[in-house]
Amino acid sequence: MLNDLKTLATDFLNLSRDALHIHLGLAIYVIAILVFRRGPTSVLPWLSVLAFELINEALDLFHEVDFSGAIVDVVNTMFWPTVALVVARVHLRYRRTHPDREREMR
């Protein structure tokens, strides 16, 4: 049933399954930020995406054992949420260690 839903989504949106993972990963990340009322520096939205993706891959592996495909799916799904988390944390750390520079930039 889940595979049928994925096929329907890829056909309707005219996306590959890889692109669907990327878009859904970002969508879940943004939704988790809003639902949990945490900023992108919080690990909670990132963990939400990871949990959804691991459950998805576990269900996929139950139907078809393809570990290399599962790894690609996890990487595709987690890439941009991971980039957003790292950039937000680096930016926050920079702001905390250089408060005078931020005022100069304004």
Coordinates of N, CA and C in Angstrom, one line a residue:
M1 N 0.8 -1.2 0.0 CA 0.0 0.0 0.0 C 0.9 1.3 0.0
L2 N 1.9 1.3 0.8 CA 2.8 2.4 0.9 C 3.5 2.7 -0.5
N3 N 3.9 1.6 -1.1 CA 4.5 1.7 -2.4 C 3.5 2.3 -3.5
D4 N 2.3 1.9 -3.4 CA 1.3 2.4 -4.3 C 1.1 3.9 -4.0
L5 N 1.1 4.4 -2.8 CA 1.0 5.8 -2.4 C 2.2 6.6 -3.0
K6 N 3.4 6.0 -2.8 CA 4.6 6.6 -3.4 C 4.5 6.8 -4.9
T7 N 4.1 5.7 -5.5 CA 4.0 5.7 -7.0 C 3.0 6.8 -7.4
L8 N 1.8 6.9 -6.7 CA 0.8 7.9 -7.0 C 1.4 9.3 -6.8
A9 N 2.1 9.5 -5.8 CA 2.7 10.8 -5.5 C 3.7 11.2 -6.6
T10 N 4.6 10.2 -6.9 CA 5.6 10.6 -8.0 C 4.9 10.8 -9.3
D11 N 3.9 10.1 -9.6 CA 3.2 10.3 -10.9 C 2.5 11.7 -10.9
F12 N 1.8 11.9 -9.8 CA 1.0 13.2 -9.7 C 1.9 14.4 -9.7
L13 N 3.0 14.3 -9.0 CA 3.9 15.5 -8.9 C 5.0 15.5 -10.0
N14 N 5.0 14.4 -10.8 CA 6.0 14.3 -11.9 C 7.4 14.4 -11.3
L15 N 7.7 13.7 -10.3 CA 9.0 13.6 -9.6 C 9.5 12.2 -9.6
S16 N 10.8 12.1 -9.5 CA 11.4 10.8 -9.3 C 11.3 10.5 -7.8
R17 N 11.5 9.2 -7.5 CA 11.4 8.9 -6.0 C 12.5 9.6 -5.2
D18 N 13.7 9.7 -5.8 CA 14.8 10.5 -5.2 C 14.4 11.9 -4.9
A19 N 13.8 12.6 -5.8 CA 13.3 13.9 -5.6 C 12.2 14.0 -4.6
L20 N 11.4 13.0 -4.6 CA 10.3 12.9 -3.6 C 10.9 12.9 -2.2
H21 N 11.9 12.1 -2.0 CA 12.6 12.0 -0.7 C 13.1 13.4 -0.3
I22 N 13.8 14.1 -1.2 CA 14.3 15.4 -0.9 C 13.2 16.4 -0.5
H23 N 12.2 16.4 -1.3 CA 11.1 17.4 -1.0 C 10.4 17.0 0.4
L24 N 10.1 15.7 0.6 CA 9.4 15.3 1.8 C 10.3 15.5 3.0
G25 N 11.6 15.3 2.9 CA 12.5 15.6 4.0 C 12.5 17.0 4.4
L26 N 12.5 17.9 3.4 CA 12.4 19.4 3.7 C 11.1 19.7 4.3
A27 N 10.0 19.2 3.7 CA 8.7 19.5 4.2 C 8.5 19.0 5.7
I28 N 8.9 17.8 6.0 CA 8.8 17.3 7.3 C 9.6 18.2 8.3
Y29 N 10.8 18.6 7.9 CA 11.7 19.4 8.7 C 11.0 20.8 9.0
V30 N 10.4 21.4 8.0 CA 9.8 22.7 8.2 C 8.5 22.5 9.1
I31 N 7.7 21.5 8.8 CA 6.6 21.2 9.6 C 6.9 20.9 11.1
A32 N 8.0 20.2 11.3 CA 8.4 19.9 12.7 C 8.9 21.1 13.4
I33 N 9.6 22.0 12.7 CA 10.0 23.3 13.3 C 8.7 24.1 13.7
L34 N 7.7 24.1 12.9 CA 6.5 24.8 13.3 C 5.7 24.1 14.4
V35 N 5.6 22.8 14.3 CA 4.8 22.0 15.3 C 5.5 22.1 16.7
F36 N 6.8 21.9 16.7 CA 7.5 21.9 18.0 C 7.9 23.3 18.5
R37 N 7.6 24.3 17.6 CA 8.0 25.7 18.0 C 9.4 25.8 18.4
R38 N 10.3 25.1 17.6 CA 11.7 25.2 17.8 C 12.3 25.8 16.6
G39 N 13.4 26.4 16.7 CA 14.1 27.0 15.6 C 15.0 25.9 14.9
P40 N 15.6 26.3 13.8 CA 16.4 25.3 13.0 C 17.7 24.9 13.8
T41 N 18.0 25.6 14.9 CA 19.2 25.2 15.7 C 18.8 24.0 16.6
S42 N 17.6 23.7 16.8 CA 17.2 22.6 17.6 C 17.3 21.3 16.8
V43 N 17.8 20.3 17.5 CA 17.9 19.0 16.9 C 16.6 18.2 16.8
L44 N 15.6 18.6 17.5 CA 14.3 17.9 17.5 C 13.7 17.9 16.1
P45 N 13.6 18.9 15.3 CA 13.0 18.8 14.0 C 13.9 17.8 13.1
W46 N 15.2 17.9 13.2 CA 16.1 17.0 12.5 C 15.8 15.5 12.9
L47 N 15.6 15.3 14.2 CA 15.3 13.9 14.6 C 14.0 13.5 14.1
S48 N 13.0 14.4 14.0 CA 11.7 14.0 13.4 C 11.8 13.5 12.0
V49 N 12.6 14.2 11.2 CA 12.8 13.8 9.8 C 13.5 12.4 9.8
L50 N 14.5 12.2 10.7 CA 15.2 11.0 10.7 C 14.3 9.8 11.1
A51 N 13.4 10.1 12.1 CA 12.5 9.1 12.6 C 11.5 8.7 11.4
F52 N 11.0 9.7 10.8 CA 10.1 9.4 9.6 C 10.8 8.6 8.6
E53 N 12.0 9.0 8.3 CA 12.8 8.3 7.2 C 13.1 6.9 7.6
L54 N 13.6 6.6 8.8 CA 13.9 5.3 9.2 C 12.7 4.4 9.3
I55 N 11.6 4.9 9.7 CA 10.3 4.1 9.6 C 10.0 3.8 8.2
N56 N 10.1 4.8 7.3 CA 9.8 4.5 5.9 C 10.7 3.5 5.3
E57 N 12.0 3.6 5.6 CA 13.0 2.6 5.1 C 12.8 1.2 5.7
A58 N 12.4 1.1 6.9 CA 12.1 -0.2 7.5 C 10.9 -0.8 6.8
L59 N 9.9 0.0 6.5 CA 8.7 -0.6 5.8 C 9.1 -1.0 4.4
D60 N 10.0 -0.2 3.7 CA 10.5 -0.6 2.4 C 11.3 -1.8 2.4
L61 N 12.2 -2.0 3.4 CA 13.0 -3.2 3.5 C 12.2 -4.4 3.8
F62 N 11.0 -4.2 4.5 CA 10.2 -5.3 4.8 C 9.6 -5.9 3.5
H63 N 9.3 -5.1 2.5 CA 8.8 -5.5 1.2 C 9.9 -5.9 0.3
E64 N 11.0 -5.2 0.3 CA 12.0 -5.5 -0.7 C 13.4 -5.2 -0.1
V65 N 14.2 -6.2 0.1 CA 15.5 -6.0 0.8 C 16.5 -5.4 -0.3
D66 N 16.7 -4.0 -0.1 CA 17.6 -3.3 -0.9 C 18.3 -2.3 -0.1
F67 N 19.4 -2.7 0.6 CA 20.1 -1.9 1.5 C 20.8 -0.7 0.8
S68 N 21.3 -0.9 -0.4 CA 22.0 0.2 -1.1 C 20.9 1.3 -1.4
G69 N 19.8 0.9 -1.9 CA 18.7 1.8 -2.1 C 18.2 2.6 -0.9
A70 N 18.2 1.8 0.2 CA 17.8 2.5 1.5 C 18.8 3.5 1.9
I71 N 20.1 3.2 1.7 CA 21.1 4.2 2.1 C 21.0 5.5 1.3
V72 N 20.7 5.3 0.0 CA 20.6 6.5 -0.9 C 19.3 7.3 -0.5
D73 N 18.3 6.6 -0.1 CA 17.1 7.3 0.3 C 17.3 8.1 1.6
V74 N 18.0 7.5 2.5 CA 18.3 8.2 3.8 C 19.1 9.4 3.5
V75 N 20.2 9.3 2.7 CA 21.0 10.4 2.4 C 20.2 11.5 1.7
N76 N 19.4 11.1 0.7 CA 18.6 12.1 0.0 C 17.6 12.8 0.9
T77 N 17.0 12.1 1.8 CA 16.1 12.7 2.7 C 16.7 13.6 3.8
M78 N 17.9 13.2 4.3 CA 18.5 13.9 5.4 C 19.5 15.0 5.0
F79 N 19.8 15.1 3.7 CA 20.9 16.0 3.3 C 20.5 17.4 3.7
W80 N 19.5 18.0 3.1 CA 19.1 19.4 3.3 C 18.7 19.7 4.8
P81 N 18.0 18.9 5.5 CA 17.8 19.2 6.9 C 19.1 19.2 7.7
T82 N 20.0 18.3 7.3 CA 21.3 18.3 8.0 C 22.1 19.6 7.7
V83 N 22.1 20.0 6.4 CA 22.7 21.3 6.1 C 22.1 22.4 6.8
A84 N 20.8 22.5 6.9 CA 20.1 23.6 7.6 C 20.5 23.6 9.1
L85 N 20.5 22.4 9.7 CA 20.8 22.3 11.1 C 22.3 22.8 11.3
V86 N 23.2 22.3 10.5 CA 24.6 22.7 10.7 C 24.8 24.2 10.5
V87 N 24.3 24.7 9.4 CA 24.4 26.1 9.1 C 23.8 27.0 10.3
A88 N 22.6 26.6 10.7 CA 22.0 27.4 11.8 C 22.8 27.3 13.1
R89 N 23.4 26.2 13.4 CA 24.2 26.1 14.6 C 25.5 26.8 14.5
V90 N 26.1 26.8 13.3 CA 27.4 27.5 13.1 C 27.1 29.0 13.2
H91 N 26.0 29.4 12.6 CA 25.7 30.8 12.6 C 25.4 31.3 14.0
L92 N 24.7 30.5 14.8 CA 24.4 30.8 16.2 C 25.7 30.9 17.0
R93 N 26.6 30.0 16.8 CA 27.8 30.0 17.5 C 28.6 31.2 17.2
Y94 N 28.6 31.6 15.9 CA 29.3 32.8 15.4 C 28.8 34.0 16.1
R95 N 27.4 34.1 16.1 CA 26.8 35.3 16.7 C 27.1 35.4 18.2
R96 N 27.2 34.2 18.9 CA 27.5 34.3 20.3 C 29.0 34.7 20.6
T97 N 29.9 34.3 19.7 CA 31.3 34.6 19.9 C 31.7 35.9 19.3
H98 N 30.9 36.5 18.4 CA 31.2 37.7 17.8 C 30.0 38.7 17.8
P99 N 29.6 39.0 19.0 CA 28.4 39.9 19.0 C 28.6 41.3 18.5
D100 N 29.8 41.8 18.6 CA 30.1 43.1 18.0 C 30.1 43.1 16.5
R101 N 30.5 42.0 15.9 CA 30.6 42.0 14.4 C 29.2 42.1 13.8
E102 N 28.2 41.4 14.5 CA 26.8 41.5 13.9 C 26.3 42.9 13.9
R103 N 26.6 43.6 15.0 CA 26.1 45.0 15.0 C 26.8 45.9 13.9
E104 N 28.0 45.6 13.6 CA 28.7 46.3 12.5 C 28.1 46.0 11.1
M105 N 27.6 44.8 11.0 CA 27.0 44.4 9.7 C 25.7 45.0 9.4
R106 N 25.0 45.5 10.4 CA 23.7 46.1 10.2 C 23.8 47.5 9.6

